[in-house]
């Protein structure tokens, strides 16, 4: 027995459902749910179920009744669009995210660089979607009328509009920028999609098992009622199902609610992968119940319109819960579309109708003004939909209303495809085609719908056109064909502006180019904020600049030209998400302008090109992939070169700074690439600038003081003309570090000099030795012959003493001359024992300063060498340390292990050795002692002996950083191999 409901019950149920929806959105918005749930790809996929509006929930059964299996076009068209995601949806998502384009009007305004394009798209979209919004209101009002059996749709529709306006305002317009996503709204729409699917599925299962008694009974009924089965096949052969496919294919992209959920609310581009198969699966599950509900309605003789069989099934069998479930499903489908569509349409109207005509004053709170203006627009759009519903008088079928709306939005399909794949299309063609196509739509579809016209005569075709389920597709094809024809002809015979060409390059699917690298008037983020304060106000401008800097990860004191260009682009994108691309472009161009060509530079932005090539690396094929591989190879070659490479633009902006340059200068490429050469730290800025200004192309052995040390560099430069900008010559600088080579050369020269002095010393010692020996003999003979003459004895004694001194000097010369010149046998040498012997020998000489020797050498630290030669080293070092020490001082000797060497340390407490003379200490005949107290050959001999043992000798002075006194001599000698193995 048919059942009915009380109006108050349905109002209460509707209110409770919307409150539940409100609660779901509020909970997810407040972060009470785990982020992995709210940001899961499944949540995003389910949110796209907003496509299944009341027209799909109720009207799909009516479509199946009219077009048979052609009703599947409702689902297959959208599925086709998502299956083509890599070539259709991904590129639009990239553009939307990069430039923060929150609606289709933003996309067209950005691509065609035209305020009129955005405004016309907004107006056409508002007019075209009104029938679809009115359809949702009518579906809810009709459902309540069917359930209550009372004709009070007008009041019900108004109350529903008020409720849905409140929800949209509360959770749809809390944020005003496209960069701020509505996570609560997305989760609420996903929840609604589950409700719709569950409701339709339960009703379908009920129809199968309760109405028919199971699959076998259904098959038997179909065999007895062949007309019901044939009714599904016949329209598929004759009807306009191909046009339906095209219409719904376009709706997946151009419908405002689908564009908003697919692109604007996308949190993760990878979620599109799940959606590309998840949404078709969701719609397939929904479609399974449609034939079952249709056949059940026909079997039971449901007295409602076939569009409402889903609702009438429960009423006819007297099942209140089933009827209520159908109503909640329809309410869910209707509310989801209205919320998202009005949110998207209000943003379009704000950006492209309100702001171009009136911009809020800079001294006020722009954010608050934008928020409340958008809320007012939401209310206006929903009320306009209600007015259109009243105009139609609730006399139109849901299918007619839906078809009229979908055909209107079909007019945007050529524009979308041109954005991605037709760079030469221009705004004149787009506007002309859209006006022509929508004009045909208005005449053939909107006027007959709104005016309830039966038909009109078309003189050219000599036919009478009637808007019904058999002829609407002719109007759809005619309007689209007119649009495409006008769009193509106008674009082919008119020239696109420079701005349009630049935007086309940015939107192209395979875009790797970028508008030119130009110089900005503003030179810092603070100047950006100062300039933007004029149209936005100081607080808003400062906030937007800081937000853009955070988005890019740049500091507030940024000054690099490349970074400032990125900042300008990011500001334009952020303002586009806030106020629309047309207004954002005007603000940025007027208040953050580039310098004129005469005073600035204009070249290709190599940074952007390379970044885009890296993004598209995995997608390049054929010749493009080969060229990119060659580019990467050459760039890697430059990066890995052992010499520094710095590439400069004409204005001295640094375009490249390779790894060798980073190591040489200790300046990272991230710090300097994109900045000017004159911002480099000293001494590199002076070095490179002075070299660039010199006419010479090469500079050899340039000495440079860096961090207290000395570097030797070779510099080379070459001019490079940019092929796309003749006359803009850049420079490539090569910096070769010769420091190690120079040190080796100095050591080799020093060794050669020592060898020469050694040979000279040997010759001198040989020549002096014989005369000195003769003099000594004569003096001794004279002393023996004149023993009684005291004066003669004294003089002869002095002569002998001086000849002994000469002999000692000659002996030192001979020892120095023969150092390294003879083959020696190497033994394991105990440095502790050798040190003890040296200390004992020095203790015999009582003429030196009284000091204390501390032998702290480890007996296990043995080196490979000649014990006698190493003893000479220690005697010389300890003797010098004693001479430099104050009376009562301490000389410490100890050893340390250093990898495969032993380090012998001799440290005194003297006054230290000045830095200026440390490099000269090992030169022959150089001494700091008073005349007659030293020959200057001791340390030279030590140097030679250490060198012949393949060791090194170093000086640390002062040894004590606190007192600034003392000298430490460090001698590295090879460890004895057996000792090393034993310790291992």
PDB file of C-alpha atoms in Angstrom, residues 62-165:
ATOM      1  CA  UNK A  62      14.464   8.480 -16.871  1.00  0.00           C
ATOM      2  CA  UNK A  63      17.308   8.506 -19.393  1.00  0.00           C
ATOM      3  CA  UNK A  64      17.288   4.726 -19.478  1.00  0.00           C
ATOM      4  CA  UNK A  65      13.538   4.876 -20.127  1.00  0.00           C
ATOM      5  CA  UNK A  66      14.070   7.363 -22.994  1.00  0.00           C
ATOM      6  CA  UNK A  67      17.390   6.256 -24.507  1.00  0.00           C
ATOM      7  CA  UNK A  68      17.802   2.675 -23.367  1.00  0.00           C
ATOM      8  CA  UNK A  69      21.403   1.704 -22.834  1.00  0.00           C
ATOM      9  CA  UNK A  70      22.253   5.180 -24.087  1.00  0.00           C
ATOM     10  CA  UNK A  71      21.884   6.257 -20.452  1.00  0.00           C
ATOM     11  CA  UNK A  72      25.364   4.778 -19.952  1.00  0.00           C
ATOM     12  CA  UNK A  73      26.750   7.721 -21.902  1.00  0.00           C
ATOM     13  CA  UNK A  74      26.150   9.712 -18.708  1.00  0.00           C
ATOM     14  CA  UNK A  75      28.891   7.635 -17.089  1.00  0.00           C
ATOM     15  CA  UNK A  76      31.015   6.593 -20.065  1.00  0.00           C
ATOM     16  CA  UNK A  77      31.665  10.170 -21.183  1.00  0.00           C
ATOM     17  CA  UNK A  78      33.152  11.112 -17.832  1.00  0.00           C
ATOM     18  CA  UNK A  79      35.031   7.810 -17.661  1.00  0.00           C
ATOM     19  CA  UNK A  80      36.574   8.546 -21.062  1.00  0.00           C
ATOM     20  CA  UNK A  81      37.833  11.911 -19.867  1.00  0.00           C
ATOM     21  CA  UNK A  82      39.464  10.376 -16.788  1.00  0.00           C
ATOM     22  CA  UNK A  83      40.962   7.513 -18.755  1.00  0.00           C
ATOM     23  CA  UNK A  84      42.603  10.196 -20.934  1.00  0.00           C
ATOM     24  CA  UNK A  85      43.998  11.901 -17.823  1.00  0.00           C
ATOM     25  CA  UNK A  86      47.669  11.864 -18.982  1.00  0.00           C
ATOM     26  CA  UNK A  87      46.921  13.942 -22.080  1.00  0.00           C
ATOM     27  CA  UNK A  88      43.933  15.920 -20.863  1.00  0.00           C
ATOM     28  CA  UNK A  89      43.631  16.259 -17.097  1.00  0.00           C
ATOM     29  CA  UNK A  90      47.277  16.224 -15.976  1.00  0.00           C
ATOM     30  CA  UNK A  91      48.263  19.209 -18.170  1.00  0.00           C
ATOM     31  CA  UNK A  92      45.308  21.252 -16.904  1.00  0.00           C
ATOM     32  CA  UNK A  93      46.171  20.288 -13.319  1.00  0.00           C
ATOM     33  CA  UNK A  94      49.769  21.428 -13.858  1.00  0.00           C
ATOM     34  CA  UNK A  95      48.663  24.814 -15.183  1.00  0.00           C
ATOM     35  CA  UNK A  96      46.066  25.213 -12.428  1.00  0.00           C
ATOM     36  CA  UNK A  97      48.534  24.437  -9.635  1.00  0.00           C
ATOM     37  CA  UNK A  98      51.409  26.449 -11.116  1.00  0.00           C
ATOM     38  CA  UNK A  99      49.441  29.623 -11.764  1.00  0.00           C
ATOM     39  CA  UNK A 100      46.699  29.099  -9.128  1.00  0.00           C
ATOM     40  CA  UNK A 101      43.790  29.205 -11.556  1.00  0.00           C
ATOM     41  CA  UNK A 102      40.737  28.314  -9.513  1.00  0.00           C
ATOM     42  CA  UNK A 103      38.151  28.115 -12.307  1.00  0.00           C
ATOM     43  CA  UNK A 104      37.653  27.668 -16.026  1.00  0.00           C
ATOM     44  CA  UNK A 105      37.261  31.435 -16.398  1.00  0.00           C
ATOM     45  CA  UNK A 106      40.676  31.891 -14.750  1.00  0.00           C
ATOM     46  CA  UNK A 107      42.173  29.390 -17.186  1.00  0.00           C
ATOM     47  CA  UNK A 108      40.814  31.221 -20.242  1.00  0.00           C
ATOM     48  CA  UNK A 109      41.674  34.666 -18.882  1.00  0.00           C
ATOM     49  CA  UNK A 110      45.243  33.502 -18.240  1.00  0.00           C
ATOM     50  CA  UNK A 111      45.648  31.732 -21.599  1.00  0.00           C
ATOM     51  CA  UNK A 112      44.141  34.471 -23.767  1.00  0.00           C
ATOM     52  CA  UNK A 113      45.379  37.352 -21.572  1.00  0.00           C
ATOM     53  CA  UNK A 114      41.961  38.929 -21.815  1.00  0.00           C
ATOM     54  CA  UNK A 115      39.595  40.259 -19.175  1.00  0.00           C
ATOM     55  CA  UNK A 116      36.778  39.847 -21.696  1.00  0.00           C
ATOM     56  CA  UNK A 117      37.537  36.139 -22.078  1.00  0.00           C
ATOM     57  CA  UNK A 118      37.152  35.587 -18.339  1.00  0.00           C
ATOM     58  CA  UNK A 119      34.066  37.789 -18.067  1.00  0.00           C
ATOM     59  CA  UNK A 120      32.318  36.162 -21.052  1.00  0.00           C
ATOM     60  CA  UNK A 121      33.127  32.687 -19.739  1.00  0.00           C
ATOM     61  CA  UNK A 122      31.656  33.636 -16.373  1.00  0.00           C
ATOM     62  CA  UNK A 123      28.451  35.069 -17.836  1.00  0.00           C
ATOM     63  CA  UNK A 124      27.916  32.110 -20.170  1.00  0.00           C
ATOM     64  CA  UNK A 125      28.674  29.646 -17.379  1.00  0.00           C
ATOM     65  CA  UNK A 126      26.221  31.371 -15.017  1.00  0.00           C
ATOM     66  CA  UNK A 127      23.458  31.303 -17.628  1.00  0.00           C
ATOM     67  CA  UNK A 128      24.277  27.784 -18.771  1.00  0.00           C
ATOM     68  CA  UNK A 129      24.422  26.219 -15.300  1.00  0.00           C
ATOM     69  CA  UNK A 130      21.233  27.863 -14.008  1.00  0.00           C
ATOM     70  CA  UNK A 131      19.071  25.068 -15.484  1.00  0.00           C
ATOM     71  CA  UNK A 132      21.248  22.454 -13.750  1.00  0.00           C
ATOM     72  CA  UNK A 133      21.010  24.262 -10.409  1.00  0.00           C
ATOM     73  CA  UNK A 134      17.252  24.693 -10.877  1.00  0.00           C
ATOM     74  CA  UNK A 135      17.101  20.974 -11.619  1.00  0.00           C
ATOM     75  CA  UNK A 136      18.603  20.175  -8.189  1.00  0.00           C
ATOM     76  CA  UNK A 137      16.073  22.419  -6.461  1.00  0.00           C
ATOM     77  CA  UNK A 138      13.222  20.919  -8.476  1.00  0.00           C
ATOM     78  CA  UNK A 139      14.377  17.362  -7.691  1.00  0.00           C
ATOM     79  CA  UNK A 140      14.257  17.989  -3.934  1.00  0.00           C
ATOM     80  CA  UNK A 141      10.953  19.860  -4.135  1.00  0.00           C
ATOM     81  CA  UNK A 142       9.384  17.172  -6.342  1.00  0.00           C
ATOM     82  CA  UNK A 143      10.672  14.420  -4.059  1.00  0.00           C
ATOM     83  CA  UNK A 144       9.053  16.069  -1.042  1.00  0.00           C
ATOM     84  CA  UNK A 145       5.853  16.590  -3.042  1.00  0.00           C
ATOM     85  CA  UNK A 146       5.797  12.895  -4.008  1.00  0.00           C
ATOM     86  CA  UNK A 147       6.443  11.782  -0.439  1.00  0.00           C
ATOM     87  CA  UNK A 148       3.914  14.152   1.183  1.00  0.00           C
ATOM     88  CA  UNK A 149       1.329  14.122  -1.603  1.00  0.00           C
ATOM     89  CA  UNK A 150       0.995  17.867  -0.978  1.00  0.00           C
ATOM     90  CA  UNK A 151       1.578  20.573  -3.669  1.00  0.00           C
ATOM     91  CA  UNK A 152       3.814  22.922  -1.702  1.00  0.00           C
ATOM     92  CA  UNK A 153       6.989  22.775  -3.788  1.00  0.00           C
ATOM     93  CA  UNK A 154       7.527  26.538  -3.858  1.00  0.00           C
ATOM     94  CA  UNK A 155       7.917  26.933  -0.098  1.00  0.00           C
ATOM     95  CA  UNK A 156       9.907  23.732   0.195  1.00  0.00           C
ATOM     96  CA  UNK A 157      12.269  24.830  -2.559  1.00  0.00           C
ATOM     97  CA  UNK A 158      12.840  28.205  -0.896  1.00  0.00           C
ATOM     98  CA  UNK A 159      13.554  26.640   2.501  1.00  0.00           C
ATOM     99  CA  UNK A 160      15.985  24.194   0.902  1.00  0.00           C
ATOM    100  CA  UNK A 161      17.787  27.073  -0.845  1.00  0.00           C
ATOM    101  CA  UNK A 162      18.200  28.890   2.479  1.00  0.00           C
ATOM    102  CA  UNK A 163      19.645  25.810   4.189  1.00  0.00           C
ATOM    103  CA  UNK A 164      22.060  25.032   1.398  1.00  0.00           C
ATOM    104  CA  UNK A 165      23.152  28.680   1.218  1.00  0.00           C
TER     105      UNK A 165
END
